[in-house]
mmCIF file of C-alpha atoms in Angstrom:
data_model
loop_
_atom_site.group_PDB
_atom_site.id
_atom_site.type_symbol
_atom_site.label_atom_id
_atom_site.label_comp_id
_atom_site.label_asym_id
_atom_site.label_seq_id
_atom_site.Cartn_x
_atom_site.Cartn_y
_atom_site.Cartn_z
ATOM 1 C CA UNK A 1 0.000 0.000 0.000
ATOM 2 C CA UNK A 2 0.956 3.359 -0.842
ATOM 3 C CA UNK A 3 1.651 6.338 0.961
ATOM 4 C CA UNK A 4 -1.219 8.005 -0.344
ATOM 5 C CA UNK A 5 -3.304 5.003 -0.495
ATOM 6 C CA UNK A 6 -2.952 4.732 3.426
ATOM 7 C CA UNK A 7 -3.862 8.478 3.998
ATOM 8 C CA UNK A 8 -7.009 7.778 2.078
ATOM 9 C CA UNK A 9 -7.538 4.491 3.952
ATOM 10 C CA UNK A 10 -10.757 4.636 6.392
ATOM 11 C CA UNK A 11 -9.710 2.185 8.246
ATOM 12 C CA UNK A 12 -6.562 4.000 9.867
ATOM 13 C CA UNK A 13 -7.251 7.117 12.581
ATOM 14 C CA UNK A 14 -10.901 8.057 13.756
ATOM 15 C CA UNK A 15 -13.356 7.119 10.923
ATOM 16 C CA UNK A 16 -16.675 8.374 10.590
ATOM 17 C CA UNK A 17 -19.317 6.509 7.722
ATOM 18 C CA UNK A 18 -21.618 8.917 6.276
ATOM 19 C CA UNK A 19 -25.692 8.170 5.008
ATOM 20 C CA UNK A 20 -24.349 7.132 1.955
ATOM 21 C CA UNK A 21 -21.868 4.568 2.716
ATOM 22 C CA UNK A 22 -18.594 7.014 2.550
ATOM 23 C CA UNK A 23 -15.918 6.713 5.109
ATOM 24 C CA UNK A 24 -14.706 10.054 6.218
ATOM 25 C CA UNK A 25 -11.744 10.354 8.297
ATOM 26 C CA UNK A 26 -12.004 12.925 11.232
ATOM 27 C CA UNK A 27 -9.016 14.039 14.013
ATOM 28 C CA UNK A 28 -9.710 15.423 16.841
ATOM 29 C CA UNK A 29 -8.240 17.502 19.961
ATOM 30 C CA UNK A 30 -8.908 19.109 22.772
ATOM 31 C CA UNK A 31 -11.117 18.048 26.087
ATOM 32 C CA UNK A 32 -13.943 16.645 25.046
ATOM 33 C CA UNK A 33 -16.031 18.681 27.948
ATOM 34 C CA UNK A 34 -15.567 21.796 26.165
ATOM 35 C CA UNK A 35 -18.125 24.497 25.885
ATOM 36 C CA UNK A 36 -18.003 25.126 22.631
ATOM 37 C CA UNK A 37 -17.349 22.870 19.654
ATOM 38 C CA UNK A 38 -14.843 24.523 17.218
ATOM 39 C CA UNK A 39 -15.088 22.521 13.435
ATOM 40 C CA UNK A 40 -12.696 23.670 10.695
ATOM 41 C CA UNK A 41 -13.531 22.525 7.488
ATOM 42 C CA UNK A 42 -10.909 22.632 4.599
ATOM 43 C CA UNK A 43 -11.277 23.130 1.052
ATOM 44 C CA UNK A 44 -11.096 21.922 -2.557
ATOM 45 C CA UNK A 45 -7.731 19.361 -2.946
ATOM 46 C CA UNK A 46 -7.004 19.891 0.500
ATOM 47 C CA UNK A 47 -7.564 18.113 3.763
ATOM 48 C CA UNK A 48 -7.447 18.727 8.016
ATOM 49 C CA UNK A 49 -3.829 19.607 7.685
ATOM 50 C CA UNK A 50 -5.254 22.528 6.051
ATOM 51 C CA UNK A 51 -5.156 23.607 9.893
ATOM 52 C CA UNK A 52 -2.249 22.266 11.190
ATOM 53 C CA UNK A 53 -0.606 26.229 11.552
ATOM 54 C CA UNK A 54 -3.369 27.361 12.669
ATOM 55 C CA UNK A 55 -4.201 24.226 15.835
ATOM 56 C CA UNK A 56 -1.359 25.485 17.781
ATOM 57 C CA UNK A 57 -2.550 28.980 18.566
ATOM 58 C CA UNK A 58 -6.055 28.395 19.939
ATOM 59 C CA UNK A 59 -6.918 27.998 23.295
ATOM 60 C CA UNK A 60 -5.969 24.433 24.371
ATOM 61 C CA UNK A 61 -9.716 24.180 26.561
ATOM 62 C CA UNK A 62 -11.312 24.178 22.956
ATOM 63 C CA UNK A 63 -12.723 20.794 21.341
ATOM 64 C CA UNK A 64 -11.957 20.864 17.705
ATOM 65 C CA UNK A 65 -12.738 18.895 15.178
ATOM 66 C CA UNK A 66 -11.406 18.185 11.735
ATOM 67 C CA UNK A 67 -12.033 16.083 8.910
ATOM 68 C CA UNK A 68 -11.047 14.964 5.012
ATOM 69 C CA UNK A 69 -14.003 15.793 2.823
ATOM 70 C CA UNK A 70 -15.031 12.970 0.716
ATOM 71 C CA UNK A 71 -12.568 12.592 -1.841
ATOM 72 C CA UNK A 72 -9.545 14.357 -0.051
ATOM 73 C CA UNK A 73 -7.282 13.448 2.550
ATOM 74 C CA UNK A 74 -7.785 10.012 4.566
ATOM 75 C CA UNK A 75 -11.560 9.745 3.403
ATOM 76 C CA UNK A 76 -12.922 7.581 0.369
ATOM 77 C CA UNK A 77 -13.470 9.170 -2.818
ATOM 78 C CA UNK A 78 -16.861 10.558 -3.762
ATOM 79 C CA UNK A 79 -19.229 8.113 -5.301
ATOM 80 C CA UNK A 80 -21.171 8.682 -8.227
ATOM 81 C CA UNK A 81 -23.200 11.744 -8.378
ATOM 82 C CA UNK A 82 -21.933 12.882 -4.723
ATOM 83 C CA UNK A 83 -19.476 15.162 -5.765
ATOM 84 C CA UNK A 84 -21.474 18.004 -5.030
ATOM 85 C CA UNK A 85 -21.612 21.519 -1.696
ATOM 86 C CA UNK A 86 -24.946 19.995 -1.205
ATOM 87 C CA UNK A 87 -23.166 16.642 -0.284
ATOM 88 C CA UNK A 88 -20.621 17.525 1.978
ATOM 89 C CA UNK A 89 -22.916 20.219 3.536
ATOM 90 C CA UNK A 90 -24.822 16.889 4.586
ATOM 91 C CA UNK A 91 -21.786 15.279 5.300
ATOM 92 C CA UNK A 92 -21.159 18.243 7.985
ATOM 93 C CA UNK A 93 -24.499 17.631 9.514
ATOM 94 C CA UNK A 94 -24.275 14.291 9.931
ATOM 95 C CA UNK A 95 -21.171 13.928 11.232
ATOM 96 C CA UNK A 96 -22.633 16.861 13.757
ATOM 97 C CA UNK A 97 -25.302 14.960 14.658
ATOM 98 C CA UNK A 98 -22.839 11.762 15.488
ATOM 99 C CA UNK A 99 -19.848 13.773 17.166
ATOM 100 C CA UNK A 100 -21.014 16.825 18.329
ATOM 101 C CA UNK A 101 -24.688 15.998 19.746
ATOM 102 C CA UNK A 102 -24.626 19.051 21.760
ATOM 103 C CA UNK A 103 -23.701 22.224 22.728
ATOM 104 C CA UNK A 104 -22.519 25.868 20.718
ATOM 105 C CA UNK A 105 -20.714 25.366 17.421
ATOM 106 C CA UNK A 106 -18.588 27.811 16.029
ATOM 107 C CA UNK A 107 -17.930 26.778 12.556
ATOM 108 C CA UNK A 108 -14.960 27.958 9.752
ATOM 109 C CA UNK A 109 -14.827 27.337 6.217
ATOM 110 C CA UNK A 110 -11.375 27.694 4.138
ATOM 111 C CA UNK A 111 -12.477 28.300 0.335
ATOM 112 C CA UNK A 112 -14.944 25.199 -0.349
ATOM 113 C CA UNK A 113 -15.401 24.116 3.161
ATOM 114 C CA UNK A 114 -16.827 28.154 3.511
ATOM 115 C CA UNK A 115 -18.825 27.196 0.593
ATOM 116 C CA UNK A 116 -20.286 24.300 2.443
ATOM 117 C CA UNK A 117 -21.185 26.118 5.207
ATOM 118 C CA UNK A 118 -23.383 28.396 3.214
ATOM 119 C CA UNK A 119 -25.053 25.281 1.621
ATOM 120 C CA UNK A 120 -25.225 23.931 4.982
ATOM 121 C CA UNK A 121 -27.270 26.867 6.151
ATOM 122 C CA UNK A 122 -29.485 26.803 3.318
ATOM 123 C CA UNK A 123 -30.229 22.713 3.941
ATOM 124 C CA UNK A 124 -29.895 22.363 7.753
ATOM 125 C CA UNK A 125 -31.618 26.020 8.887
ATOM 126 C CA UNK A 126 -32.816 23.680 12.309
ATOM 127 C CA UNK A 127 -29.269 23.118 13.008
ATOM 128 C CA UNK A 128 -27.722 26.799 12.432
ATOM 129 C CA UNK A 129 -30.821 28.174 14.688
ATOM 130 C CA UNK A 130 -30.368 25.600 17.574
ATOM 131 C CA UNK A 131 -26.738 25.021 17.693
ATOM 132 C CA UNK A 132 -24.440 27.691 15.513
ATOM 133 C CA UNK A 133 -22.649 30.334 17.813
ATOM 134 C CA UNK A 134 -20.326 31.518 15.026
ATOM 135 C CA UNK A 135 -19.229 30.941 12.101
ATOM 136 C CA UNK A 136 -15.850 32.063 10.149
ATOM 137 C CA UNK A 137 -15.298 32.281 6.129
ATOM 138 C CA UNK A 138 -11.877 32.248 5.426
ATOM 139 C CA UNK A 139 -11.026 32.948 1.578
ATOM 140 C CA UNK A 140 -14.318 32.125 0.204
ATOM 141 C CA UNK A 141 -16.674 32.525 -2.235
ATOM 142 C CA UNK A 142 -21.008 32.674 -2.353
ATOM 143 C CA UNK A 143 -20.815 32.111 -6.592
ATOM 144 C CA UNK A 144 -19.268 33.364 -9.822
ATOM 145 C CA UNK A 145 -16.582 31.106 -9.352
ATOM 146 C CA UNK A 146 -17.310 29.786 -13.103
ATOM 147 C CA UNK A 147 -15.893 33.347 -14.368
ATOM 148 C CA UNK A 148 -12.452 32.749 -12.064
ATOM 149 C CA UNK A 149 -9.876 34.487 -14.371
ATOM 150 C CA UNK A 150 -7.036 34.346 -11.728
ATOM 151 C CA UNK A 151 -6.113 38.608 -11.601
ATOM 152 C CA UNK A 152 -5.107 37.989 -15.350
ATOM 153 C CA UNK A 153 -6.683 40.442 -17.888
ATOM 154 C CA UNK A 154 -8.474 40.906 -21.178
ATOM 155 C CA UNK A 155 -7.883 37.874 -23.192
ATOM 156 C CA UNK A 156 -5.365 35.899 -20.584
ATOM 157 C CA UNK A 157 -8.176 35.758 -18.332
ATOM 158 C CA UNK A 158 -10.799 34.699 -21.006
ATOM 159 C CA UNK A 159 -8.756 31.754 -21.638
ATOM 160 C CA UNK A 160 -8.282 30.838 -17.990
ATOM 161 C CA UNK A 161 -11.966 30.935 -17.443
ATOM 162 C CA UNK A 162 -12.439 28.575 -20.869
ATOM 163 C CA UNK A 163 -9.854 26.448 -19.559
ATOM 164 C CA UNK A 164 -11.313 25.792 -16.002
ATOM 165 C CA UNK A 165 -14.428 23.299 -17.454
ATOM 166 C CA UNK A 166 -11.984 21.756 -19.354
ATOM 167 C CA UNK A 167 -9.580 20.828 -16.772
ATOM 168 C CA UNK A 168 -12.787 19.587 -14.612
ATOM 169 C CA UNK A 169 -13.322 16.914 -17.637
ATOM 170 C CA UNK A 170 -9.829 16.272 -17.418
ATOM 171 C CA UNK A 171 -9.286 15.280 -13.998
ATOM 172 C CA UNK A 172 -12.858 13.766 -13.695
ATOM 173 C CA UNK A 173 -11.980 11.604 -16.231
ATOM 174 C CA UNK A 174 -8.904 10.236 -14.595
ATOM 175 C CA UNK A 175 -8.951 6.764 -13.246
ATOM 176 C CA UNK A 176 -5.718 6.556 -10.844
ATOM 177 C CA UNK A 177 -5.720 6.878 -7.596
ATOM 178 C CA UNK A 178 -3.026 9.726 -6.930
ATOM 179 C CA UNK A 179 -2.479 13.035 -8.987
ATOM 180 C CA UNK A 180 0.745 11.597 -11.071
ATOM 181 C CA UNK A 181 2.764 15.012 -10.676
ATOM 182 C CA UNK A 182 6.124 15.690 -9.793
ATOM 183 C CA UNK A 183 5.914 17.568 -6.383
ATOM 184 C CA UNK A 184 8.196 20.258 -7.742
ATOM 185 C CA UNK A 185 6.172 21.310 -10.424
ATOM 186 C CA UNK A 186 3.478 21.303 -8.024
ATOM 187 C CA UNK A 187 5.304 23.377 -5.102
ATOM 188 C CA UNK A 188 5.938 26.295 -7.860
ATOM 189 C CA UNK A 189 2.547 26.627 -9.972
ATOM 190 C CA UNK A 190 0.953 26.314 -5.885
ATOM 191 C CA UNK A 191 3.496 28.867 -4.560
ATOM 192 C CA UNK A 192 2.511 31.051 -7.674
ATOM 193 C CA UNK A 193 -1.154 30.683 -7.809
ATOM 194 C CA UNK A 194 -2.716 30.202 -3.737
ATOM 195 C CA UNK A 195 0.003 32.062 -2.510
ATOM 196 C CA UNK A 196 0.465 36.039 -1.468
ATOM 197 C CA UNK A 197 4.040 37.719 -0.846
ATOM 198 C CA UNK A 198 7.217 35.250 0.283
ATOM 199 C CA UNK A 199 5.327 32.227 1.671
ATOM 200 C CA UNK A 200 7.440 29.766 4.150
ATOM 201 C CA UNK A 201 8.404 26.437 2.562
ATOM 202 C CA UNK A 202 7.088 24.152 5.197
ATOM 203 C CA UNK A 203 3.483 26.048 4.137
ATOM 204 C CA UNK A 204 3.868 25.685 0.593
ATOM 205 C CA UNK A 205 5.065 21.871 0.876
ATOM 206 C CA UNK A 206 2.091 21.306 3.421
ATOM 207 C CA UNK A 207 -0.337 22.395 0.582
ATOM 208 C CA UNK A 208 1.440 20.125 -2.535
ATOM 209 C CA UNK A 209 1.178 17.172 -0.073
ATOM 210 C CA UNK A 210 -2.482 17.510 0.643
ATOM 211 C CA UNK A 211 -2.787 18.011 -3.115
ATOM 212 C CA UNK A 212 -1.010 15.179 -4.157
ATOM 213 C CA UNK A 213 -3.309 13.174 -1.589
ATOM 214 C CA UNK A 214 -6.604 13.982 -3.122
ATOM 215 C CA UNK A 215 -8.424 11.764 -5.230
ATOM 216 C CA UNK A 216 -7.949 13.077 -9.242
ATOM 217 C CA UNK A 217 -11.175 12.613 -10.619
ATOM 218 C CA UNK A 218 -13.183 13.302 -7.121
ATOM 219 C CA UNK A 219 -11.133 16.649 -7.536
ATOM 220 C CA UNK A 220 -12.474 17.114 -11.004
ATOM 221 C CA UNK A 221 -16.152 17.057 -10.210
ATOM 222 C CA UNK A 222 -15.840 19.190 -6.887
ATOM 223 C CA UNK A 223 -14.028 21.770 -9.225
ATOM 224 C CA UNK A 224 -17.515 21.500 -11.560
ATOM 225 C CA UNK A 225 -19.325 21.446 -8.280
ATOM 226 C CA UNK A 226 -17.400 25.034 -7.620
ATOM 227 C CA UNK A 227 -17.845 26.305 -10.789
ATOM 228 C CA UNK A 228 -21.711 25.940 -10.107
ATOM 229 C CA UNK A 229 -22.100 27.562 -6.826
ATOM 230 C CA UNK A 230 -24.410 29.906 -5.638
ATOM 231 C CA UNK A 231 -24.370 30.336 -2.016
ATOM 232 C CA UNK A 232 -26.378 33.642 -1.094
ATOM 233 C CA UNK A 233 -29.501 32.008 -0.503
ATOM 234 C CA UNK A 234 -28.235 30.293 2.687
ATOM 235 C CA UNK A 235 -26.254 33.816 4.207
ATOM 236 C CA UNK A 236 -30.078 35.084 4.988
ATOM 237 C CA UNK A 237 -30.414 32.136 7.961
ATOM 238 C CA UNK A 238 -26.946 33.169 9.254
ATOM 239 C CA UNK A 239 -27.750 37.083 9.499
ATOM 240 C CA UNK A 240 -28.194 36.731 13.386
ATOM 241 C CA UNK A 241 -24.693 34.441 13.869
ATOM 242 C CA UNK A 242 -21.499 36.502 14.978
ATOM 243 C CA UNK A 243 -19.468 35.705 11.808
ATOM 244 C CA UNK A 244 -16.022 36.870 10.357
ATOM 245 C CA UNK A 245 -15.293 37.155 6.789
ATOM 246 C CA UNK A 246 -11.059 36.613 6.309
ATOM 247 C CA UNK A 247 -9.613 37.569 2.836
ATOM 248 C CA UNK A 248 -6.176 37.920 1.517
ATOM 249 C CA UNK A 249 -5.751 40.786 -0.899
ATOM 250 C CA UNK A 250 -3.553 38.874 -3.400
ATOM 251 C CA UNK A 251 -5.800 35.764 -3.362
ATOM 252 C CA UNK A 252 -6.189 34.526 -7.114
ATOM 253 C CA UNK A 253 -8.653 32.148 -6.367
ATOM 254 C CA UNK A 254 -11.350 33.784 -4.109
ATOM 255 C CA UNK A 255 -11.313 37.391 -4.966
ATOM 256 C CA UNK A 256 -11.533 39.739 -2.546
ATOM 257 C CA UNK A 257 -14.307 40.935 -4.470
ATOM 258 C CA UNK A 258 -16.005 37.526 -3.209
ATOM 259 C CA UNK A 259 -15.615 38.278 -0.182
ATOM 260 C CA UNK A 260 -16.794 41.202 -0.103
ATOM 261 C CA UNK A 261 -20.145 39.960 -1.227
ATOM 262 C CA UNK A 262 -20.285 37.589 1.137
ATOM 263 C CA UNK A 263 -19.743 40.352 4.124
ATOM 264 C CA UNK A 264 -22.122 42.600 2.728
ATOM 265 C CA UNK A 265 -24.983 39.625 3.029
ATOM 266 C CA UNK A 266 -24.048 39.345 6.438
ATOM 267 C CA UNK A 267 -24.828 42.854 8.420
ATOM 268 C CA UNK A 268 -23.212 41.948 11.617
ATOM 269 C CA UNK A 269 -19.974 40.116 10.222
ATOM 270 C CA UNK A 270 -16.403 41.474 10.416
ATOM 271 C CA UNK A 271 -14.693 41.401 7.137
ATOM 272 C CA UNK A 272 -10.605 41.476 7.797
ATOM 273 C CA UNK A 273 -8.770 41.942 5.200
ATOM 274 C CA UNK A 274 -4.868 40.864 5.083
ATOM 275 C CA UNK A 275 -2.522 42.762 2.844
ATOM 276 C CA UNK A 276 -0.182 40.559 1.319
ATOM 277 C CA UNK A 277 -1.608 37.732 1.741
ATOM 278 C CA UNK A 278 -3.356 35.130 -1.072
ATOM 279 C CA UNK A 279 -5.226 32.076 -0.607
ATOM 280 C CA UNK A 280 -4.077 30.104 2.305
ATOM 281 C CA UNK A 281 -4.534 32.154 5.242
ATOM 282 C CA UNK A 282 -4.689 29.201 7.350
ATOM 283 C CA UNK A 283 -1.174 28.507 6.280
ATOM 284 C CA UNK A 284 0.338 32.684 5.652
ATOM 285 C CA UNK A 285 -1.505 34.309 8.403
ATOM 286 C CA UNK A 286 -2.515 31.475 10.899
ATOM 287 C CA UNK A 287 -2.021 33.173 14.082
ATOM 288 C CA UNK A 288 -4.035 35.715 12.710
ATOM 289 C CA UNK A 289 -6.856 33.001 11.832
ATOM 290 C CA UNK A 290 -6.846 31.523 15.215
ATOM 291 C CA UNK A 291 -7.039 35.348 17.043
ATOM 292 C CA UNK A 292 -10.336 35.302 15.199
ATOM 293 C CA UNK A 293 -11.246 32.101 15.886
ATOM 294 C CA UNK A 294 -10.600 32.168 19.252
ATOM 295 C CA UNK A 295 -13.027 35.067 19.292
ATOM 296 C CA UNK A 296 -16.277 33.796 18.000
ATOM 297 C CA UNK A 297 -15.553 30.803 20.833
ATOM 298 C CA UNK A 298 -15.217 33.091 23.143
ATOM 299 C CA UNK A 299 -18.386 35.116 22.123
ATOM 300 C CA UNK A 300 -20.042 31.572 21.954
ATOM 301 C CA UNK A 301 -19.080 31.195 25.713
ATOM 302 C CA UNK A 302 -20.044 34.301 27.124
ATOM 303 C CA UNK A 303 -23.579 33.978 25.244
#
C-alpha cells in the first residue's frame, strides 16, 4: 500500500461513515467537555492539515474537530453523483449529529469548506438556529466562481476561465488513484497561484502534499461542483450568527471581491482583510486566523 493510499484508507485514525456509505476520516483535539465545539472545514484538494498552523494557537480548553471531505485526505473518494456543496454540507451535519450531539458550534470554512457552510445553512436552517454560535469564512466565495480568471486580464483571463471546465473533464476523467505530478512542479505553480508575498516552505510543501493526496477525478467534479455555486440564498439564515469574513488581498482564487459579497450579506460580520496575503490564510496568516477564531468561541461562551 501506498503512501497516499494509506492516507485515504478509512480504516486507519478516527473514521466516521456517512448516510451514503462514505468513510470520512475525522481528528480530533482538545477536552472533550468543552463548551463550545470549534469545526474547521478545509477546502477543494485539501484536507485537516489545512489547519495544522493554525491548531497550535487556539486555546488548548477548545474541542476541535477536523475532517477529510469525501474525496480528499484520509476519506474515500466521492461516489457517483456525490461530488457536489450539497453533499458535503450533509456530510457536515451528519457527522454533527454523530460527534457533536450538543452544545454551541462555532464553525470555519477555508475556500470550499466556507462554501459548504453556506449550503449547509441553506439545507440544515434547524441546526444553524439551535446550535451555531459563530461561524468564520476564510477565503471564500457565495458564486461566480465559473468566471475565475485568476487577476489575469483581457484575453489571458478569457482563456483561464475557458480552460477551467476543461480541466474539470480532465481530472474527472482520470482513473488513478493519486495526482501523477512531480511535487516540484506542483510546489511552484501552488506557490505562484494560492500564494500572497514570500510564503514559508514548510506552508507551501504542506499544501502540494495535501494536493497530491486527493483523489484526481473526485477533484475534477468538486471543481464542476465550484464552478456551479451559488451560495447567497443560505447567508439570509446566518444574518443573526457573529461571523467573520477573512480575505487575503492577493488571493487569485477567491477574490476579494467575493468576499466582499459575502460580508455585505451578512450585516453583523467582520470582514478582515490581510494585505499581502493570497489564498491560504490558514497557512500565511494562521495566528491571525486563530485570534479570530478564538473570538467567536469566546463570544459563543459568554452567550
Amino acid at each position: 500500500m501506498t503512501t497516499a493510499s494509506r492516507l485515504r484508507d478509512p480504516s486507519l485514525g478516527h473514521r466516521f461513515v456517512a448516510s451514503d456509505g462514505a468513510a470520512l476520516h475525522v481528528a480530533k483535539s482538545g477536552p472533550s467537555d468543552s463548551a463550545v465545539t470549534l469545526v474547521l472545514v478545509h477546502g477543494w484538494t485539501q484536507d485537516h492539515r489545512t489547519w495544522d498552523f493554525v491548531l497550535p494557537h487556539l486555546d488548548p480548553g477548545v474541542r476541535v474537530l477536523r475532517y477529510d471531505l469525501r474525496g480528499h485526505g484520509g476519506s474515500a473518494p466521492a461516489r457517483p453523483g456525490s461530488a457536489s456543496i450539497a453533499r458535503l454540507a450533509d456530510d457536515l451535519a451528519e457527522l454533527i449529529a454523530d460527534r457533536v450531539p450538543n452544545g454551541p458550534l462555532v464553525l470555519a470554512g477555508h475556500s470550499m469548506g466556507g462554501m459548504t457552510l453556506m449550503v449547509l445553512a441553506e439545507r440544515h436552517p434547524q441546526l444553524v438556529a439551535s446550535r451555531l454560535a459563530g461561524a468564520a469564512f476564510v477565503a471564500t466565495s457565495s458564486g461566480d466562481m465559473d468566471r475565475l480568471t485568476l487577476g489575469f486580464p483581457g484575453l489571458v483571463g478569457r482563456g483561464v476561465t475557458r480552460f477551467e471546465p476543461r480541466l474539470a473533464r480532465l481530472l474527472a476523467g482520470l482513473r488513478s488513484d493519486t495526482l501523477r505530478l512531480r511535487p516540484g512542479m506542483v510546489r511552484s505553480g501552488s506557490r505562484r497561484l494560492v500564494f500572497g508575498d514570500r510564503p514559508g516552505r514548510a506552508q507551501v510543501d504542506s499544501v502540494v502534499e495535501q494536493l497530491l493526496c486527493s483523489h484526481p477525478a473526485s477533484a475534477g467534479l468538486f471543481l464542476a461542483a465550484i464552478a456551479s455555486h451559488r451560495g447567497v440564498g443560505g447567508l439570509g439564515a446566518l444574518c443573526d450568527v457573529p461571523s467573520v469574513v477573512l480575505a487575503g488581498e492577493k488571493d487569485r482564487l477567491c477574490p476579494l471581491a467575493h468576499a466582499k459579497v459575502i460580508a455585505d450579506e451578512l450585516p453583523h460580520a467582520e470582514f478582515v482583510r490581510y494585505p499581502g496575503a493570497g489564498h491560504m490564510l490558514p497557512q500565511e496568516r494562521p495566528y491571525e486566523v486563530a485570534r479570530r477564531l478564538s473570538a467567536l468561541v469566546r463570544t459563543a461562551v459568554t452567550n
